[in-house]
Short mmCIF file of C-alpha atoms in Angstrom, two decimals:
data_model
loop_
_atom_site.label_atom_id
_atom_site.label_comp_id
_atom_site.label_asym_id
_atom_site.label_seq_id
_atom_site.Cartn_x
_atom_site.Cartn_y
_atom_site.Cartn_z
CA MET A 8 26.68 -9.33 -19.02
CA GLU A 9 22.63 -10.17 -19.76
CA SER A 10 23.55 -13.79 -18.82
CA ALA A 11 24.85 -13.18 -15.57
CA ILE A 12 22.11 -11.07 -14.86
CA VAL A 13 19.97 -13.92 -16.10
CA ALA A 14 21.60 -16.38 -14.72
CA ALA A 15 22.06 -14.45 -10.39
CA ALA A 16 18.05 -14.35 -10.92
CA ALA A 17 17.28 -17.89 -11.60
CA VAL A 18 19.19 -19.06 -8.83
CA ALA A 19 17.73 -16.23 -6.71
CA THR A 20 14.45 -17.09 -7.48
CA ALA A 21 14.81 -21.05 -7.44
CA ALA A 22 15.85 -20.14 -3.76
CA THR A 23 12.74 -18.26 -3.02
CA ASP A 24 10.66 -21.13 -4.40
CA LYS A 25 12.03 -23.95 -2.31
CA ASP A 26 10.16 -23.24 0.90
CA ALA A 27 7.08 -21.67 -0.65
CA PRO A 28 3.58 -23.03 0.20
CA GLY A 29 1.95 -24.77 -3.29
CA GLY A 30 -1.68 -23.13 -2.87
CA PRO A 31 -4.77 -24.19 -3.93
CA LEU A 32 -4.02 -24.01 -7.87
CA ALA A 33 -1.19 -26.46 -7.13
CA GLY A 34 -0.02 -28.82 -9.80
CA VAL A 35 -2.10 -26.79 -12.49
CA ARG A 36 0.00 -25.41 -15.77
CA VAL A 37 -1.16 -22.51 -17.11
CA ILE A 38 0.24 -20.59 -20.33
CA ASP A 39 0.29 -16.54 -20.65
CA MET A 40 -0.02 -15.71 -23.93
CA ALA A 41 -1.67 -12.45 -23.68
CA THR A 42 -0.22 -8.94 -23.38
CA VAL A 43 -0.44 -5.66 -21.91
CA VAL A 44 -2.83 -6.28 -18.47
CA MET A 45 -5.89 -7.81 -18.57
CA GLY A 46 -4.58 -11.18 -19.19
CA PRO A 47 -1.18 -11.23 -17.41
CA TYR A 48 -2.76 -9.81 -14.08
CA ALA A 49 -5.20 -12.72 -14.42
CA ALA A 50 -2.67 -15.21 -14.79
CA GLN A 51 -0.52 -13.14 -12.02
CA ILE A 52 -3.39 -14.08 -9.93
CA LEU A 53 -3.37 -17.75 -10.44
CA GLY A 54 0.31 -17.73 -10.34
CA ASP A 55 -0.48 -16.74 -6.52
CA LEU A 56 -2.92 -19.06 -6.24
CA GLY A 57 -0.27 -21.96 -6.86
CA ALA A 58 -0.58 -22.64 -10.38
CA ASP A 59 2.60 -22.78 -12.42
CA VAL A 60 2.41 -19.98 -15.07
CA ILE A 61 4.39 -19.77 -17.82
CA LYS A 62 4.41 -16.68 -20.01
CA ILE A 63 5.46 -17.27 -23.67
CA GLU A 64 6.73 -13.62 -24.41
CA SER A 65 6.97 -12.29 -27.73
CA PRO A 66 9.19 -9.22 -28.00
CA ASN A 67 8.02 -6.08 -26.71
CA ASP A 68 5.47 -6.78 -24.68
CA THR A 69 3.96 -2.98 -24.21
CA VAL A 70 4.17 -4.19 -20.37
CA ARG A 71 7.99 -3.76 -19.96
CA ILE A 72 7.99 -0.52 -22.15
CA GLY A 73 8.05 2.76 -19.37
CA VAL A 74 10.45 5.24 -18.55
CA LEU A 75 10.62 4.19 -14.91
CA HIS A 76 13.05 0.67 -14.66
CA ARG A 77 16.51 0.11 -13.50
CA THR A 78 17.07 -2.41 -16.06
CA PRO A 79 14.91 -2.54 -19.45
CA GLY A 80 12.05 -4.52 -19.07
CA MET A 81 11.75 -4.27 -15.74
CA THR A 82 9.05 -1.33 -15.11
CA PRO A 83 6.98 -1.13 -12.30
CA LEU A 84 4.14 -2.52 -13.92
CA ASN A 85 5.68 -5.52 -14.74
CA LEU A 86 7.26 -6.33 -11.77
CA ASN A 87 3.70 -7.27 -9.88
CA VAL A 88 2.02 -8.33 -13.05
CA ASN A 89 4.13 -10.90 -14.10
CA ARG A 90 5.31 -12.34 -10.89
CA ASN A 91 5.05 -15.79 -10.26
CA LYS A 92 5.29 -16.56 -13.82
CA ARG A 93 8.23 -18.35 -15.29
CA SER A 94 9.21 -16.36 -18.86
CA VAL A 95 10.34 -18.25 -22.48
CA ALA A 96 11.15 -15.79 -25.30
CA LEU A 97 9.01 -17.55 -28.24
CA ASP A 98 8.88 -15.69 -32.10
CA LEU A 99 5.24 -16.93 -32.69
CA LYS A 100 6.25 -15.79 -36.24
CA ASP A 101 9.24 -17.92 -36.62
CA GLU A 102 8.13 -21.81 -37.63
CA ARG A 103 10.59 -23.37 -35.10
CA GLU A 104 9.97 -21.56 -32.02
CA ARG A 105 6.08 -21.86 -32.83
CA ALA A 106 6.22 -25.36 -32.71
CA THR A 107 8.25 -25.57 -29.47
CA ALA A 108 5.36 -22.69 -28.52
CA LEU A 109 2.73 -25.33 -29.47
CA GLU A 110 4.54 -28.14 -27.75
CA LEU A 111 4.55 -26.28 -25.01
CA ILE A 112 0.59 -25.91 -24.83
CA GLY A 113 0.04 -29.06 -25.10
CA THR A 114 1.17 -29.79 -21.65
CA ALA A 115 -1.22 -26.95 -19.91
CA ASP A 116 -4.16 -26.75 -18.52
CA ILE A 117 -5.55 -23.30 -19.19
CA LEU A 118 -4.12 -21.46 -21.79
CA ILE A 119 -5.20 -17.30 -21.39
CA THR A 120 -4.76 -15.27 -24.51
CA ASN A 121 -6.24 -11.75 -25.85
CA MET A 122 -4.41 -12.02 -29.46
CA ARG A 123 -6.99 -11.23 -31.90
CA ILE A 124 -8.91 -14.38 -33.50
CA ASP A 125 -7.30 -13.88 -37.19
CA ALA A 126 -4.00 -14.10 -35.95
CA LEU A 127 -4.50 -17.43 -33.66
CA ARG A 128 -6.22 -18.86 -37.05
CA ARG A 129 -3.07 -18.15 -39.08
CA LEU A 130 -1.00 -19.47 -36.67
CA GLY A 131 -2.75 -22.64 -35.52
CA MET A 132 -2.98 -21.63 -31.92
CA ASP A 133 -7.46 -20.99 -32.06
CA TYR A 134 -9.02 -23.46 -30.38
CA ASP A 135 -10.24 -26.00 -32.68
CA SER A 136 -6.52 -26.97 -33.78
CA LEU A 137 -4.96 -26.36 -30.00
CA ALA A 138 -7.96 -28.49 -28.93
CA ALA A 139 -7.10 -31.32 -31.61
CA THR A 140 -3.70 -32.36 -29.85
CA ASN A 141 -5.08 -31.28 -26.24
CA PRO A 142 -8.56 -31.80 -25.56
CA ARG A 143 -8.23 -31.03 -21.78
CA LEU A 144 -6.80 -27.44 -22.30
CA VAL A 145 -8.88 -24.84 -21.01
CA TYR A 146 -8.60 -22.11 -23.81
CA ALA A 147 -9.82 -18.13 -22.28
CA HIS A 148 -9.88 -15.73 -24.91
CA ALA A 149 -10.21 -12.55 -24.03
CA GLN A 150 -10.79 -9.82 -26.44
CA GLY A 151 -12.60 -6.39 -26.89
CA PHE A 152 -15.74 -7.02 -28.73
CA ARG A 153 -17.77 -10.64 -29.02
CA PRO A 154 -15.73 -12.34 -31.78
CA ASP A 155 -19.34 -13.13 -33.48
CA SER A 156 -19.97 -9.70 -33.72
CA ASP A 157 -19.76 -6.26 -36.47
CA ARG A 158 -17.14 -5.03 -34.15
CA ALA A 159 -14.97 -7.98 -33.45
CA ARG A 160 -11.76 -7.06 -35.36
CA LEU A 161 -12.37 -3.60 -33.76
CA ALA A 162 -9.20 -2.20 -31.77
CA ALA A 163 -9.67 -2.26 -27.91
CA TYR A 164 -7.96 -0.40 -24.93
CA ASP A 165 -9.21 0.60 -21.55
CA GLU A 166 -10.20 3.86 -22.71
CA THR A 167 -12.70 2.51 -25.40
CA VAL A 168 -14.29 -0.31 -23.43
CA GLN A 169 -15.26 2.43 -20.86
CA ALA A 170 -17.03 3.94 -23.29
CA ALA A 171 -18.58 1.24 -25.64
CA SER A 172 -19.91 -0.44 -22.06
CA GLY A 173 -21.77 2.71 -20.53
CA LEU A 174 -19.28 3.67 -17.90
CA VAL A 175 -17.91 7.07 -19.55
CA ASP A 176 -21.77 7.99 -19.19
CA LEU A 177 -22.18 7.26 -15.59
CA ALA A 178 -19.24 9.31 -14.56
CA GLN A 179 -19.76 12.36 -16.82
CA ARG A 180 -24.01 12.12 -15.66
CA ALA A 181 -22.39 11.39 -11.51
CA GLY A 182 -19.85 13.82 -11.91
CA ASP A 183 -22.85 16.69 -14.05
CA VAL A 184 -19.86 17.69 -16.03
CA GLY A 185 -19.70 18.79 -19.71
CA GLU A 186 -16.41 16.88 -21.27
CA PRO A 187 -16.80 13.38 -21.08
CA VAL A 188 -14.70 11.36 -18.06
CA VAL A 189 -12.65 8.27 -18.32
CA LEU A 190 -11.71 6.69 -14.62
CA PRO A 191 -8.46 7.31 -13.98
CA SER A 192 -7.96 3.30 -14.18
CA ILE A 193 -7.78 0.10 -16.48
CA PHE A 194 -10.89 -0.78 -14.61
CA GLY A 195 -12.50 -2.81 -18.42
CA ASP A 196 -8.66 -4.47 -18.26
CA LYS A 197 -8.62 -5.57 -14.55
CA VAL A 198 -12.47 -6.14 -14.79
CA ALA A 199 -12.32 -9.00 -17.44
CA ALA A 200 -9.38 -10.01 -15.66
CA LEU A 201 -10.51 -11.02 -12.23
CA THR A 202 -13.52 -12.45 -14.63
CA ILE A 203 -11.26 -14.27 -16.93
CA VAL A 204 -10.32 -16.21 -13.74
CA TYR A 205 -13.20 -17.35 -12.50
CA ALA A 206 -14.03 -18.36 -15.56
CA ALA A 207 -11.22 -20.60 -15.95
CA LEU A 208 -11.46 -22.18 -12.79
CA ALA A 209 -14.88 -23.07 -13.39
CA ALA A 210 -13.96 -24.68 -16.58
CA LEU A 211 -10.88 -26.32 -14.83
CA VAL A 212 -13.42 -27.82 -12.76
CA HIS A 213 -15.70 -29.34 -15.40
CA GLN A 214 -12.49 -30.72 -16.94
CA ARG A 215 -11.61 -32.02 -13.22
CA ALA A 216 -14.53 -34.08 -13.23
CA THR A 217 -14.65 -35.03 -16.93
CA GLY A 218 -11.17 -34.74 -18.15
CA ARG A 219 -12.34 -32.86 -21.11
CA GLY A 220 -11.60 -28.81 -21.66
CA GLN A 221 -13.87 -26.16 -23.88
CA HIS A 222 -13.44 -22.62 -25.01
CA VAL A 223 -14.24 -19.93 -22.88
CA GLU A 224 -14.76 -16.53 -24.34
CA ILE A 225 -14.92 -13.51 -22.41
CA PRO A 226 -15.33 -9.99 -24.28
CA MET A 227 -13.93 -7.22 -21.87
CA VAL A 228 -17.62 -4.85 -23.43
CA ASP A 229 -19.65 -7.52 -22.73
CA THR A 230 -18.01 -7.74 -19.44
CA LEU A 231 -17.79 -4.46 -17.81
CA LEU A 232 -21.37 -3.80 -19.16
CA ALA A 233 -22.96 -6.63 -17.68
CA PHE A 234 -20.55 -4.93 -14.29
CA ASN A 235 -22.14 -1.81 -14.85
CA LEU A 236 -25.90 -2.46 -15.06
CA VAL A 237 -25.63 -5.03 -11.76
CA GLU A 238 -26.97 -1.16 -9.87
CA HIS A 239 -27.02 0.97 -12.70
CA LEU A 240 -29.83 -0.41 -15.02
CA GLN A 241 -32.60 0.25 -12.34
CA GLY A 242 -36.10 1.82 -14.02
CA ARG A 243 -35.08 -0.02 -16.92
CA VAL A 244 -35.37 -3.36 -15.77
CA PHE A 245 -38.89 -3.18 -16.13
CA GLU A 246 -40.69 -2.97 -19.83
CA PRO A 247 -41.83 -0.67 -20.51
CA PRO A 248 -39.42 1.59 -18.26
CA MET A 249 -40.64 2.35 -15.16
CA GLY A 250 -37.92 4.55 -15.05
CA PRO A 251 -34.27 6.22 -16.31
CA THR A 252 -30.89 4.17 -15.51
CA GLY A 253 -28.61 5.46 -13.09
CA PHE A 254 -28.35 3.91 -9.51
CA PRO A 255 -29.52 7.15 -7.22
CA LEU A 256 -27.43 6.80 -4.97
CA SER A 257 -23.69 6.51 -7.08
CA MET A 258 -25.72 9.02 -9.31
CA ASN A 259 -26.34 11.55 -6.22
CA LYS A 260 -23.98 14.44 -7.08
CA GLY A 261 -23.37 14.84 -3.12
CA HIS A 262 -21.96 11.40 -2.70
CA ARG A 263 -18.24 11.73 -1.94
CA ALA A 264 -15.87 12.35 1.01
CA ARG A 265 -16.72 15.27 3.44
CA PRO A 266 -14.48 18.45 4.47
CA THR A 267 -13.71 17.58 8.21
CA LYS A 268 -11.82 20.13 10.74
CA ASP A 269 -8.50 18.63 9.75
CA GLY A 270 -9.03 16.86 6.06
CA LEU A 271 -11.51 14.82 4.27
CA ALA A 272 -13.14 11.59 5.42
CA MET A 273 -15.87 9.14 3.62
CA VAL A 274 -18.68 9.82 5.91
CA ILE A 275 -21.71 8.18 4.26
CA PRO A 276 -25.11 8.08 6.26
CA TYR A 277 -27.35 5.64 4.74
CA THR A 278 -30.45 5.57 7.09
CA PRO A 279 -32.72 8.12 8.86
CA GLN A 280 -31.26 6.97 11.91
CA ASN A 281 -27.75 7.57 10.68
CA PHE A 282 -28.78 11.11 9.80
CA ARG A 283 -29.97 12.00 12.58
CA ASP A 284 -26.84 10.63 15.06
CA LEU A 285 -25.03 12.39 12.71
CA PHE A 286 -26.34 15.96 13.41
CA ALA A 287 -26.97 15.12 17.12
CA ALA A 288 -22.91 14.49 17.20
CA ALA A 289 -21.94 17.92 15.50
CA GLY A 290 -23.89 19.74 17.65
CA ARG A 291 -27.19 20.12 15.25
CA PRO A 292 -29.73 18.27 17.15
CA ASP A 293 -32.02 20.90 15.34
CA LEU A 294 -31.38 19.59 12.22
CA ALA A 295 -31.86 16.25 12.65
CA GLU A 296 -36.01 17.17 13.13
CA ASP A 297 -35.89 17.32 9.48
CA PRO A 298 -39.16 15.44 8.30
CA ARG A 299 -36.47 14.32 5.08
CA VAL A 300 -34.53 12.54 8.01
CA ASN A 301 -37.37 10.89 9.94
CA GLY A 302 -39.32 8.32 7.60
CA GLU A 303 -38.67 5.04 7.06
CA PHE A 304 -35.89 5.77 4.13
CA ILE A 305 -33.67 8.07 3.19
CA ASP A 306 -35.12 9.30 -0.75
CA SER A 307 -32.36 9.75 -2.49
CA THR A 308 -34.09 10.36 -5.81
CA ARG A 309 -35.39 13.37 -4.12
CA ASP A 310 -33.99 14.15 -1.47
CA GLY A 311 -30.01 13.34 -1.73
CA GLU A 312 -28.49 15.91 -3.39
CA ALA A 313 -29.92 18.62 -0.54
CA LEU A 314 -28.91 16.28 2.10
CA ALA A 315 -25.46 16.07 0.85
CA GLU A 316 -24.91 20.12 0.77
CA LEU A 317 -26.36 19.96 4.61
CA LEU A 318 -24.12 17.02 5.64
CA GLU A 319 -20.77 19.54 4.61
CA THR A 320 -22.22 22.39 6.94
CA VAL A 321 -21.60 20.11 9.62
CA THR A 322 -19.23 17.96 9.00
CA PRO A 323 -16.01 20.63 9.89
CA ARG A 324 -17.31 20.64 13.10
CA LEU A 325 -14.71 17.68 14.10
CA THR A 326 -12.17 16.50 13.04
CA THR A 327 -11.63 12.96 11.01
CA ALA A 328 -10.16 11.30 14.19
CA GLN A 329 -13.45 12.08 15.90
CA TRP A 330 -15.69 11.45 13.11
CA ALA A 331 -14.11 8.33 12.97
CA GLU A 332 -15.01 7.77 16.61
CA VAL A 333 -18.71 8.76 16.24
CA CYS A 334 -19.11 6.81 13.11
CA ALA A 335 -17.56 3.60 14.85
CA LYS A 336 -19.98 3.89 18.08
CA HIS A 337 -23.41 4.86 15.40
CA SER A 338 -22.78 2.80 12.88
CA ILE A 339 -22.83 5.24 10.46
CA PRO A 340 -20.66 4.13 7.62
CA TYR A 341 -17.31 5.24 7.64
CA GLY A 342 -13.61 5.35 5.67
CA PRO A 343 -10.47 7.57 5.44
CA VAL A 344 -9.55 9.28 2.25
CA LEU A 345 -6.10 7.00 1.95
CA ARG A 346 -3.80 9.11 -0.56
CA LEU A 347 -1.96 6.55 -2.75
CA ASP A 348 1.35 8.34 -2.24
CA GLU A 349 1.41 7.52 1.56
CA ALA A 350 0.07 4.29 1.08
CA ALA A 351 2.66 2.91 2.96
CA GLU A 352 2.51 4.22 5.83
CA ASP A 353 -0.88 3.87 6.79
CA PRO A 354 -1.01 1.24 9.64
CA TYR A 355 -3.97 -0.16 8.09
CA VAL A 356 -2.02 -0.99 4.81
CA GLN A 357 1.07 -2.30 6.75
CA GLY A 358 -1.19 -4.98 9.03
CA GLY A 359 -2.13 -6.57 5.62
CA ARG A 360 0.92 -6.64 4.62
CA LEU A 361 0.08 -5.03 1.35
CA LEU A 362 2.94 -3.05 0.23
CA ASP A 363 5.79 -4.86 1.63
CA VAL A 364 9.37 -4.38 0.24
CA THR A 365 11.27 -6.83 -0.75
CA GLU A 366 14.81 -8.04 -2.28
CA HIS A 367 14.69 -8.94 -6.46
CA PRO A 368 17.81 -10.33 -7.35
CA THR A 369 18.64 -8.41 -10.50
CA GLU A 370 16.28 -4.85 -9.42
CA GLY A 371 17.39 -4.72 -5.68
CA ALA A 372 14.39 -3.08 -3.09
CA TYR A 373 10.77 -2.86 -4.52
CA ARG A 374 7.30 -3.19 -3.51
CA VAL A 375 5.13 -6.06 -3.79
CA ILE A 376 1.53 -5.63 -4.08
CA GLY A 377 0.13 -7.80 -1.18
CA ILE A 378 -2.57 -10.51 -2.15
CA PRO A 379 -5.60 -9.22 -0.87
CA LEU A 380 -6.94 -13.34 -0.04
CA ALA A 381 -5.96 -15.59 2.85
CA PHE A 382 -6.42 -19.50 2.64
CA SER A 383 -6.48 -21.42 5.70
CA ALA A 384 -5.51 -25.02 4.45
CA THR A 385 -3.76 -23.79 0.94
CA PRO A 386 -2.35 -20.01 1.07
CA ALA A 387 -1.39 -18.16 -1.62
CA SER A 388 2.03 -16.65 -2.40
CA VAL A 389 4.39 -14.50 -4.18
CA ARG A 390 7.14 -17.61 -5.00
CA ARG A 391 8.63 -16.15 -8.14
CA HIS A 392 9.77 -12.32 -8.45
CA ALA A 393 9.07 -10.94 -12.29
CA PRO A 394 11.38 -12.63 -14.15
CA LEU A 395 13.48 -10.77 -17.05
CA PRO A 396 12.60 -11.72 -20.80
CA GLY A 397 12.93 -15.45 -21.51
CA GLN A 398 14.33 -15.93 -17.95
CA HIS A 399 13.58 -19.55 -17.93
CA THR A 400 13.58 -20.67 -21.82
CA HIS A 401 16.38 -22.86 -20.93
CA GLU A 402 14.70 -24.36 -17.95
CA VAL A 403 11.13 -25.32 -19.34
CA LEU A 404 12.25 -26.26 -22.50
CA GLY A 405 14.48 -28.81 -20.59
CA GLU A 406 11.26 -30.28 -18.89
CA LEU A 407 10.28 -30.47 -22.75
CA GLY A 408 12.66 -32.51 -22.77
CA HIS A 409 14.78 -30.98 -25.22
CA SER A 410 18.63 -31.26 -25.67
CA GLU A 411 21.19 -28.22 -24.64
CA THR A 412 21.85 -28.00 -28.51
CA GLN A 413 18.37 -27.41 -29.13
CA ARG A 414 17.68 -25.14 -26.36
#
């Protein structure tokens, strides 16, 4: 039964590929030798951009574990993060299968892995070993902490990365809560994945110009710490410090969605004129005379929280739709509050085809997370549905020249 499912999926996927555009990375081969989300998400993006992504699947990849599925291993997370890939089942602990994996890596432009460096060395899959036979290889290695640090061998998960990068501290301070707060998103994994993408593409440009690959390290903690400090380093930019860390507007405890007459809206006036126009629209022109909104700028550090409380006394005077109209007229920053359970029915989401329903050859109807980019000449595309484990093993090994018996 399993072989029949794989065969049906292969036929349907091939039909999907046939008429799809190549994308800007057509002709680039990527080996995804990563687990969980960070590395696979980076490889998925490269696949969306047209790369031929081959996923070397070890037994029991955690992204395939979950209670929601129609076929074992075909979880919601897997269906999107492993799209645009071909799956090859190889057990790297088996000497013969590891040799096949090394042969496959020898055909690649980019390798993405998040295995620990000690394991990679034992397998002969560290950068030095692979570059000896494939000097063109861009070797993107991501792990929690820098490999040259005393934390290199620590297990790292998104929660620990959020903590070690200062994000838990920022969230706790901004929320003014007693208990530490972890953002309800695998923030570290996804920021690191985006960093893998741009780092690998930069190294690919160098490879195309020189014929040489290189070793690219992407430590998650370093990546997220640098990301957080763009705005939050603040007074600590200076030496000696001129103030604490924390971007005043983001750390403002009133920096949140506002209640309207019939719901919620993110109404965020930034300038003194924004505040004056908002107060007038709410029928409170008297508040526009407040000296705090009549200077050259809003002092968020001094007045931010008080003005936020004042805003919440006037926003319930109009409906969400009325505030959308007022904010558009006066260029006041505004955004509707999207309920994720209702996202598929949102006109904006539908207009961008961000949650289209499509048919998976084995899983039936499912929603595909759209590609948030538009290329005028080389459009990105979802050409392949997420594969079953090992679905393309025979196909890919055949391309290596392996006989039917070897496959």
